[in-house]
PDB file of C-alpha atoms and ligand atoms in Angstrom:
ATOM      1  CA  UNK A 299      -5.829  25.482  -5.368  1.00 76.00           C
ATOM      2  CA  UNK A 300      -7.168  23.012  -2.514  1.00 86.00           C
ATOM      3  CA  UNK A 301      -6.597  19.473  -3.852  1.00 95.00           C
ATOM      4  CA  UNK A 302      -8.866  16.400  -3.402  1.00 97.00           C
ATOM      5  CA  UNK A 303      -7.717  13.734  -1.167  1.00 98.00           C
ATOM      6  CA  UNK A 304      -9.201  10.284  -1.010  1.00 98.00           C
ATOM      7  CA  UNK A 305      -7.700   7.980   1.612  1.00 98.00           C
ATOM      8  CA  UNK A 306      -8.149   4.169   1.236  1.00 98.00           C
ATOM      9  CA  UNK A 307      -6.990   1.955   3.781  1.00 96.00           C
ATOM     10  CA  UNK A 308      -7.345  -1.594   4.624  1.00 94.00           C
ATOM     11  CA  UNK A 309      -5.456  -5.124   5.219  1.00 92.00           C
ATOM     12  CA  UNK A 310      -3.312  -6.691   2.306  1.00 84.00           C
ATOM     13  CA  UNK A 311      -5.277  -8.555  -0.410  1.00 83.00           C
ATOM     14  CA  UNK A 312      -8.506  -6.605   0.112  1.00 89.00           C
ATOM     15  CA  UNK A 313      -8.158  -5.239  -3.597  1.00 88.00           C
ATOM     16  CA  UNK A 314      -7.116  -1.704  -2.440  1.00 92.00           C
ATOM     17  CA  UNK A 315      -4.583  -1.268  -5.239  1.00 91.00           C
ATOM     18  CA  UNK A 316      -6.668  -2.244  -8.176  1.00 92.00           C
ATOM     19  CA  UNK A 317      -9.706  -0.451  -6.859  1.00 96.00           C
ATOM     20  CA  UNK A 318      -7.883   2.658  -5.955  1.00 97.00           C
ATOM     21  CA  UNK A 319      -5.973   2.901  -9.462  1.00 96.00           C
ATOM     22  CA  UNK A 320      -9.400   2.384 -11.083  1.00 97.00           C
ATOM     23  CA  UNK A 321     -11.100   4.751  -9.104  1.00 97.00           C
ATOM     24  CA  UNK A 322      -8.384   7.585  -9.798  1.00 97.00           C
ATOM     25  CA  UNK A 323      -8.525   7.052 -13.355  1.00 95.00           C
ATOM     26  CA  UNK A 324     -12.327   7.436 -13.519  1.00 96.00           C
ATOM     27  CA  UNK A 325     -11.933  10.438 -11.422  1.00 96.00           C
ATOM     28  CA  UNK A 326      -8.965  11.917 -13.121  1.00 95.00           C
ATOM     29  CA  UNK A 327      -6.831  11.872 -10.197  1.00 96.00           C
ATOM     30  CA  UNK A 328      -3.391  10.530  -9.359  1.00 96.00           C
ATOM     31  CA  UNK A 329      -3.294   7.175  -7.811  1.00 96.00           C
ATOM     32  CA  UNK A 330      -0.513   6.985  -5.072  1.00 97.00           C
ATOM     33  CA  UNK A 331       0.475   3.149  -3.850  1.00 96.00           C
ATOM     34  CA  UNK A 332       2.060   3.727  -0.583  1.00 97.00           C
ATOM     35  CA  UNK A 333       2.615   0.159   0.301  1.00 95.00           C
ATOM     36  CA  UNK A 334       5.102   0.322  -2.843  1.00 97.00           C
ATOM     37  CA  UNK A 335       7.208   2.951  -0.906  1.00 98.00           C
ATOM     38  CA  UNK A 336       7.356   0.493   2.143  1.00 97.00           C
ATOM     39  CA  UNK A 337       8.275  -2.325  -0.142  1.00 97.00           C
ATOM     40  CA  UNK A 338      11.194  -0.344  -1.494  1.00 98.00           C
ATOM     41  CA  UNK A 339      12.446   0.298   2.026  1.00 98.00           C
ATOM     42  CA  UNK A 340      12.094  -3.473   2.500  1.00 98.00           C
ATOM     43  CA  UNK A 341      13.844  -4.320  -0.596  1.00 98.00           C
ATOM     44  CA  UNK A 342      16.746  -2.033   0.340  1.00 98.00           C
ATOM     45  CA  UNK A 343      17.073  -3.786   3.814  1.00 98.00           C
ATOM     46  CA  UNK A 344      17.280  -7.180   2.299  1.00 98.00           C
ATOM     47  CA  UNK A 345      19.948  -5.868  -0.398  1.00 98.00           C
ATOM     48  CA  UNK A 346      21.865  -4.529   2.401  1.00 98.00           C
ATOM     49  CA  UNK A 347      21.802  -7.751   4.327  1.00 98.00           C
ATOM     50  CA  UNK A 348      19.908  -5.921   7.406  1.00 98.00           C
ATOM     51  CA  UNK A 349      17.327  -7.744   9.628  1.00 98.00           C
ATOM     52  CA  UNK A 350      14.154  -5.904   8.750  1.00 98.00           C
ATOM     53  CA  UNK A 351      13.154  -5.995  12.310  1.00 97.00           C
ATOM     54  CA  UNK A 352      16.464  -4.438  13.781  1.00 98.00           C
ATOM     55  CA  UNK A 353      15.434  -0.891  14.547  1.00 98.00           C
ATOM     56  CA  UNK A 354      18.592   0.589  14.896  1.00 98.00           C
ATOM     57  CA  UNK A 355      19.923  -1.129  11.542  1.00 98.00           C
ATOM     58  CA  UNK A 356      16.901  -0.235   9.626  1.00 98.00           C
ATOM     59  CA  UNK A 357      17.022   3.500  10.870  1.00 98.00           C
ATOM     60  CA  UNK A 358      20.678   3.577   9.908  1.00 97.00           C
ATOM     61  CA  UNK A 359      19.728   2.740   6.443  1.00 98.00           C
ATOM     62  CA  UNK A 360      17.472   5.796   5.869  1.00 97.00           C
ATOM     63  CA  UNK A 361      20.525   7.954   5.927  1.00 96.00           C
ATOM     64  CA  UNK A 362      21.787   6.397   2.731  1.00 96.00           C
ATOM     65  CA  UNK A 363      18.579   5.522   0.854  1.00 98.00           C
ATOM     66  CA  UNK A 364      17.755   7.102  -2.347  1.00 97.00           C
ATOM     67  CA  UNK A 365      14.190   6.687  -2.999  1.00 96.00           C
ATOM     68  CA  UNK A 366      12.099   8.162  -5.755  1.00 96.00           C
ATOM     69  CA  UNK A 367       8.674   7.958  -6.932  1.00 96.00           C
ATOM     70  CA  UNK A 368       7.874   8.720 -10.777  1.00 96.00           C
ATOM     71  CA  UNK A 369       5.051   8.500 -12.863  1.00 94.00           C
ATOM     72  CA  UNK A 370       5.084   7.291 -16.473  1.00 93.00           C
ATOM     73  CA  UNK A 371       2.949   8.503 -19.337  1.00 89.00           C
ATOM     74  CA  UNK A 372       0.386   6.558 -18.477  1.00 87.00           C
ATOM     75  CA  UNK A 373       0.266   7.571 -14.990  1.00 87.00           C
ATOM     76  CA  UNK A 374       1.697   4.250 -13.503  1.00 92.00           C
ATOM     77  CA  UNK A 375       3.650   4.638 -10.629  1.00 96.00           C
ATOM     78  CA  UNK A 376       7.544   3.523 -10.695  1.00 98.00           C
ATOM     79  CA  UNK A 377       9.621   3.321  -7.557  1.00 98.00           C
ATOM     80  CA  UNK A 378      13.528   4.077  -7.937  1.00 98.00           C
ATOM     81  CA  UNK A 379      15.747   2.685  -5.382  1.00 98.00           C
ATOM     82  CA  UNK A 380      19.390   4.026  -5.604  1.00 97.00           C
ATOM     83  CA  UNK A 381      18.279   5.344  -9.312  1.00 97.00           C
ATOM     84  CA  UNK A 382      17.287   1.767 -10.324  1.00 98.00           C
ATOM     85  CA  UNK A 383      13.609   0.997 -11.372  1.00 98.00           C
ATOM     86  CA  UNK A 384      12.485  -1.707  -8.729  1.00 98.00           C
ATOM     87  CA  UNK A 385       8.887  -1.638  -9.442  1.00 97.00           C
ATOM     88  CA  UNK A 386       8.820  -5.196 -10.308  1.00 95.00           C
ATOM     89  CA  UNK A 387      11.232  -6.412  -7.667  1.00 97.00           C
ATOM     90  CA  UNK A 388       9.390  -5.002  -4.884  1.00 97.00           C
ATOM     91  CA  UNK A 389       6.328  -7.144  -5.887  1.00 91.00           C
ATOM     92  CA  UNK A 390       8.148 -10.466  -5.030  1.00 90.00           C
ATOM     93  CA  UNK A 391       6.300 -12.484  -2.304  1.00 82.00           C
ATOM     94  CA  UNK A 392       9.564 -12.392  -0.161  1.00 90.00           C
ATOM     95  CA  UNK A 393       9.478  -8.721   0.042  1.00 95.00           C
ATOM     96  CA  UNK A 394       6.004  -8.456   1.657  1.00 89.00           C
ATOM     97  CA  UNK A 395       7.388  -9.619   4.850  1.00 89.00           C
ATOM     98  CA  UNK A 396      10.298  -7.480   4.748  1.00 96.00           C
ATOM     99  CA  UNK A 397       7.877  -4.427   3.916  1.00 95.00           C
ATOM    100  CA  UNK A 398       5.541  -5.330   6.806  1.00 90.00           C
ATOM    101  CA  UNK A 399       8.619  -5.525   9.210  1.00 94.00           C
ATOM    102  CA  UNK A 400      10.296  -2.216   8.085  1.00 97.00           C
ATOM    103  CA  UNK A 401       6.779  -0.503   8.185  1.00 94.00           C
ATOM    104  CA  UNK A 402       6.543  -1.235  11.747  1.00 92.00           C
ATOM    105  CA  UNK A 403       9.567   0.833  12.591  1.00 96.00           C
ATOM    106  CA  UNK A 404       8.458   4.443  13.596  1.00 95.00           C
ATOM    107  CA  UNK A 405      11.772   6.042  12.266  1.00 97.00           C
ATOM    108  CA  UNK A 406      10.531   4.527   8.835  1.00 97.00           C
ATOM    109  CA  UNK A 407       7.174   5.922   9.160  1.00 96.00           C
ATOM    110  CA  UNK A 408       8.530   9.330  10.121  1.00 96.00           C
ATOM    111  CA  UNK A 409      10.810   9.520   7.292  1.00 97.00           C
ATOM    112  CA  UNK A 410       8.077   8.696   4.616  1.00 97.00           C
ATOM    113  CA  UNK A 411       5.339  10.928   6.115  1.00 97.00           C
ATOM    114  CA  UNK A 412       6.180  14.185   4.859  1.00 93.00           C
ATOM    115  CA  UNK A 413       6.758  12.890   1.292  1.00 92.00           C
ATOM    116  CA  UNK A 414       3.190  11.459   1.329  1.00 96.00           C
ATOM    117  CA  UNK A 415       1.733  14.631   2.637  1.00 97.00           C
ATOM    118  CA  UNK A 416       3.500  16.623  -0.056  1.00 95.00           C
ATOM    119  CA  UNK A 417       2.075  14.507  -2.636  1.00 94.00           C
ATOM    120  CA  UNK A 418      -1.403  15.038  -1.433  1.00 96.00           C
ATOM    121  CA  UNK A 419      -0.882  18.812  -1.041  1.00 96.00           C
ATOM    122  CA  UNK A 420       0.217  18.905  -4.822  1.00 94.00           C
ATOM    123  CA  UNK A 421      -2.317  16.444  -6.623  1.00 93.00           C
ATOM    124  CA  UNK A 422      -5.714  15.304  -6.564  1.00 96.00           C
ATOM    125  CA  UNK A 423      -5.018  11.767  -5.496  1.00 97.00           C
ATOM    126  CA  UNK A 424      -6.489   8.549  -4.379  1.00 98.00           C
ATOM    127  CA  UNK A 425      -3.936   7.297  -1.764  1.00 98.00           C
ATOM    128  CA  UNK A 426      -3.985   3.770  -0.524  1.00 96.00           C
ATOM    129  CA  UNK A 427      -2.280   2.259   2.487  1.00 95.00           C
ATOM    130  CA  UNK A 428      -2.730   1.362   6.207  1.00 92.00           C
ATOM    131  CA  UNK A 429      -2.789   4.635   7.920  1.00 94.00           C
ATOM    132  CA  UNK A 430      -3.675   7.043   5.215  1.00 96.00           C
ATOM    133  CA  UNK A 431      -7.039   8.257   6.865  1.00 96.00           C
ATOM    134  CA  UNK A 432      -5.662   8.129  10.355  1.00 95.00           C
ATOM    135  CA  UNK A 433      -2.157   9.528  10.118  1.00 95.00           C
ATOM    136  CA  UNK A 434      -0.967  10.568   6.866  1.00 97.00           C
ATOM    137  CA  UNK A 435      -4.112  12.731   5.764  1.00 97.00           C
ATOM    138  CA  UNK A 436      -6.577  13.005   8.755  1.00 97.00           C
ATOM    139  CA  UNK A 437      -8.288  15.567   6.832  1.00 97.00           C
ATOM    140  CA  UNK A 438      -8.756  13.557   3.725  1.00 97.00           C
ATOM    141  CA  UNK A 439     -11.957  14.653   1.986  1.00 97.00           C
ATOM    142  CA  UNK A 440     -13.111  10.907   1.657  1.00 98.00           C
ATOM    143  CA  UNK A 441     -11.946   7.965   3.776  1.00 98.00           C
ATOM    144  CA  UNK A 442     -12.729   4.521   2.884  1.00 98.00           C
ATOM    145  CA  UNK A 443     -11.853   1.226   4.885  1.00 97.00           C
ATOM    146  CA  UNK A 444     -11.829  -1.566   2.312  1.00 97.00           C
ATOM    147  CA  UNK A 445     -11.717  -4.986   3.659  1.00 95.00           C
ATOM    148  CA  UNK A 446     -12.592  -8.622   2.715  1.00 95.00           C
ATOM    149  CA  UNK A 447     -12.392 -11.809   4.814  1.00 95.00           C
ATOM    150  CA  UNK A 448      -8.927 -13.435   4.962  1.00 95.00           C
ATOM    151  CA  UNK A 449      -9.867 -16.441   3.046  1.00 96.00           C
ATOM    152  CA  UNK A 450     -11.179 -14.420   0.049  1.00 95.00           C
ATOM    153  CA  UNK A 451      -7.945 -12.201   0.319  1.00 95.00           C
ATOM    154  CA  UNK A 452      -5.862 -15.201   0.476  1.00 95.00           C
ATOM    155  CA  UNK A 453      -7.628 -16.637  -2.722  1.00 94.00           C
ATOM    156  CA  UNK A 454      -7.168 -13.355  -4.613  1.00 90.00           C
ATOM    157  CA  UNK A 455      -3.387 -13.222  -3.724  1.00 88.00           C
ATOM    158  CA  UNK A 456      -2.825 -16.876  -4.451  1.00 92.00           C
ATOM    159  CA  UNK A 457      -4.445 -16.367  -8.081  1.00 91.00           C
ATOM    160  CA  UNK A 458      -2.335 -13.453  -8.539  1.00 86.00           C
ATOM    161  CA  UNK A 459       0.744 -15.159  -7.745  1.00 87.00           C
ATOM    162  CA  UNK A 460      -0.032 -17.994 -10.083  1.00 92.00           C
ATOM    163  CA  UNK A 461      -0.879 -15.531 -12.885  1.00 91.00           C
ATOM    164  CA  UNK A 462       2.667 -13.988 -12.529  1.00 86.00           C
ATOM    165  CA  UNK A 463       4.246 -17.362 -12.732  1.00 89.00           C
ATOM    166  CA  UNK A 464       5.229 -17.365  -9.065  1.00 84.00           C
ATOM    167  CA  UNK A 465       5.096 -20.682  -7.222  1.00 85.00           C
ATOM    168  CA  UNK A 466       2.306 -20.684  -4.573  1.00 89.00           C
ATOM    169  CA  UNK A 467       0.412 -22.891  -2.169  1.00 94.00           C
ATOM    170  CA  UNK A 468      -2.979 -21.667  -0.874  1.00 96.00           C
ATOM    171  CA  UNK A 469      -2.669 -22.696   2.646  1.00 97.00           C
ATOM    172  CA  UNK A 470       0.814 -20.914   3.041  1.00 94.00           C
ATOM    173  CA  UNK A 471      -0.659 -17.591   1.510  1.00 93.00           C
ATOM    174  CA  UNK A 472      -3.691 -17.955   3.958  1.00 95.00           C
ATOM    175  CA  UNK A 473      -1.173 -18.055   6.654  1.00 95.00           C
ATOM    176  CA  UNK A 474       0.872 -15.582   5.311  1.00 90.00           C
ATOM    177  CA  UNK A 475      -2.240 -13.135   5.021  1.00 91.00           C
ATOM    178  CA  UNK A 476      -3.110 -13.961   8.525  1.00 92.00           C
ATOM    179  CA  UNK A 477       0.495 -13.344   9.839  1.00 91.00           C
ATOM    180  CA  UNK A 478       0.652  -9.856   8.150  1.00 86.00           C
ATOM    181  CA  UNK A 479      -2.750  -9.077   9.508  1.00 90.00           C
ATOM    182  CA  UNK A 480      -1.528  -9.742  12.826  1.00 89.00           C
ATOM    183  CA  UNK A 481       1.586  -7.481  12.362  1.00 86.00           C
ATOM    184  CA  UNK A 482      -0.177  -4.603  10.664  1.00 84.00           C
ATOM    185  CA  UNK A 483      -2.825  -4.415  13.291  1.00 88.00           C
ATOM    186  CA  UNK A 484      -0.768  -5.035  16.425  1.00 89.00           C
ATOM    187  CA  UNK A 485       2.439  -2.986  15.623  1.00 85.00           C
ATOM    188  CA  UNK A 486       2.578   0.178  17.918  1.00 85.00           C
ATOM    189  CA  UNK A 487       3.369   2.756  15.089  1.00 85.00           C
ATOM    190  CA  UNK A 488       0.377   3.631  13.197  1.00 83.00           C
ATOM    191  CA  UNK A 489      -1.285   0.415  13.564  1.00 85.00           C
ATOM    192  CA  UNK A 490      -4.120  -0.565  10.735  1.00 89.00           C
ATOM    193  CA  UNK A 491      -7.314   0.429  12.026  1.00 89.00           C
ATOM    194  CA  UNK A 492     -10.321   2.068  10.520  1.00 94.00           C
ATOM    195  CA  UNK A 493     -10.656   5.832  10.957  1.00 94.00           C
ATOM    196  CA  UNK A 494     -13.603   6.695  12.940  1.00 95.00           C
ATOM    197  CA  UNK A 495     -14.799   8.881   9.768  1.00 96.00           C
ATOM    198  CA  UNK A 496     -14.098   6.385   7.321  1.00 97.00           C
ATOM    199  CA  UNK A 497     -16.729   4.298   5.493  1.00 97.00           C
ATOM    200  CA  UNK A 498     -16.373   0.678   5.597  1.00 97.00           C
ATOM    201  CA  UNK A 499     -16.636  -1.360   2.265  1.00 97.00           C
ATOM    202  CA  UNK A 500     -16.400  -5.085   2.449  1.00 96.00           C
ATOM    203  CA  UNK A 501     -15.779  -6.749  -0.916  1.00 95.00           C
ATOM    204  CA  UNK A 502     -16.162 -10.411   0.328  1.00 94.00           C
ATOM    205  CA  UNK A 503     -18.102 -11.919  -2.477  1.00 93.00           C
ATOM    206  CA  UNK A 504     -18.454  -8.894  -4.542  1.00 94.00           C
ATOM    207  CA  UNK A 505     -17.141  -8.803  -8.193  1.00 92.00           C
ATOM    208  CA  UNK A 506     -14.329  -6.278  -8.933  1.00 92.00           C
ATOM    209  CA  UNK A 507     -17.107  -4.256 -11.001  1.00 95.00           C
ATOM    210  CA  UNK A 508     -19.598  -4.167  -8.042  1.00 97.00           C
ATOM    211  CA  UNK A 509     -16.832  -3.195  -5.952  1.00 96.00           C
ATOM    212  CA  UNK A 510     -15.625  -0.387  -7.841  1.00 97.00           C
ATOM    213  CA  UNK A 511     -19.182   0.860  -8.243  1.00 97.00           C
ATOM    214  CA  UNK A 512     -19.666   0.964  -4.563  1.00 97.00           C
ATOM    215  CA  UNK A 513     -16.284   2.641  -4.067  1.00 98.00           C
ATOM    216  CA  UNK A 514     -16.950   5.119  -6.403  1.00 97.00           C
ATOM    217  CA  UNK A 515     -20.620   5.768  -4.821  1.00 97.00           C
ATOM    218  CA  UNK A 516     -18.842   6.523  -1.641  1.00 97.00           C
ATOM    219  CA  UNK A 517     -16.222   8.837  -3.066  1.00 97.00           C
ATOM    220  CA  UNK A 518     -18.615  10.736  -5.350  1.00 95.00           C
ATOM    221  CA  UNK A 519     -21.178  11.124  -2.433  1.00 94.00           C
ATOM    222  CA  UNK A 520     -18.288  12.583  -0.195  1.00 90.00           C
ATOM    223  CA  UNK A 521     -16.878  15.138  -2.775  1.00 90.00           C
ATOM    224  CA  UNK A 522     -20.300  16.040  -3.913  1.00 84.00           C
ATOM    225  CA  UNK A 523     -19.912  14.998  -7.565  1.00 71.00           C
TER     226      UNK A 523
HETATM  227  O1  LIG B  73      -0.117  -2.729   0.574  1.00 76.85           O
HETATM  228  P1  LIG B  73       1.192  -3.606   0.465  1.00 76.85           P
HETATM  229  O2  LIG B  73       0.903  -5.127   0.864  1.00 76.85           O
HETATM  230  O3  LIG B  73       2.051  -3.441  -0.549  1.00 76.85           O
HETATM  231  O4  LIG B  73       2.295  -2.887   1.681  1.00 76.85           O
HETATM  232  C1  LIG B  73       3.317  -3.619   2.178  1.00 76.85           C
HETATM  233  C2  LIG B  73       3.400  -3.497   3.498  1.00 76.85           C
HETATM  234  O5  LIG B  73       3.757  -2.129   3.787  1.00 76.85           O
HETATM  235  C3  LIG B  73       2.452  -3.989   4.489  1.00 76.85           C
HETATM  236  O6  LIG B  73       2.775  -4.972   5.447  1.00 76.85           O
HETATM  237  C4  LIG B  73       2.043  -2.910   5.219  1.00 76.85           C
HETATM  238  C5  LIG B  73       3.061  -1.666   5.083  1.00 76.85           C
HETATM  239  N1  LIG B  73       2.284  -0.492   4.774  1.00 76.85           N
HETATM  240  C6  LIG B  73       2.151   0.535   5.815  1.00 76.85           C
HETATM  241  O7  LIG B  73       2.588   0.112   6.899  1.00 76.85           O
HETATM  242  N2  LIG B  73       1.723   1.567   5.799  1.00 76.85           N
HETATM  243  C7  LIG B  73       1.223   1.987   4.458  1.00 76.85           C
HETATM  244  N3  LIG B  73       0.710   3.338   4.257  1.00 76.85           N
HETATM  245  C8  LIG B  73       1.236   1.191   3.319  1.00 76.85           C
HETATM  246  C9  LIG B  73       1.586  -0.290   3.622  1.00 76.85           C
END
């Protein structure tokens, strides 16, 4: 049976994962957070003491990494690294930079590509990332490019860090958001960009509920439901 694939791309902090997860739940689809996979590779680089920008060294890690995606009874994604559940660790602020750097390495992207495509072949899925509509699933049924202004994204990220009990400074978070945008947009391998056939959804100034309503309207319009 042909599976339905929804691709959601956009910069960090645009609310992709929250919205994609909520949309998947409403539709009864799986939600796959592909950033979590890059974060797991980033965490591995840190644990192995490897410079995440060192292409050769990071490529070497791919030969020994054991990475697994599992879903619990609630459909929540868990990432396993060397058989250890690292789902919480990969969310540490420090790992964001590692993930961004390893994700710029073509060998890392190639290594993770087939796994992501296989997932989409076997499940109705809402997949979020940076290159889902452009590279991973160019034939996706619906593509959405979800964004918000850098300041709004930094505010959301700042609040999220405080809620998790992590130390945070707004100006620093904003600088990190901008630096990460720069890296994600200007990298040579699968840079962040809106697919030509993607619908643009800018959530600046929208509440989470309004954002979800708009996202669902785009998706339902696209799959004719
Ligand atoms: O969405 P996130 O912040 O968890 O993603 C972490 C990093 O991984 C981010 O810097 C960009 C990268 N990434 C990517 O290059 N391609 C994807 N499909 C998903 C994430």
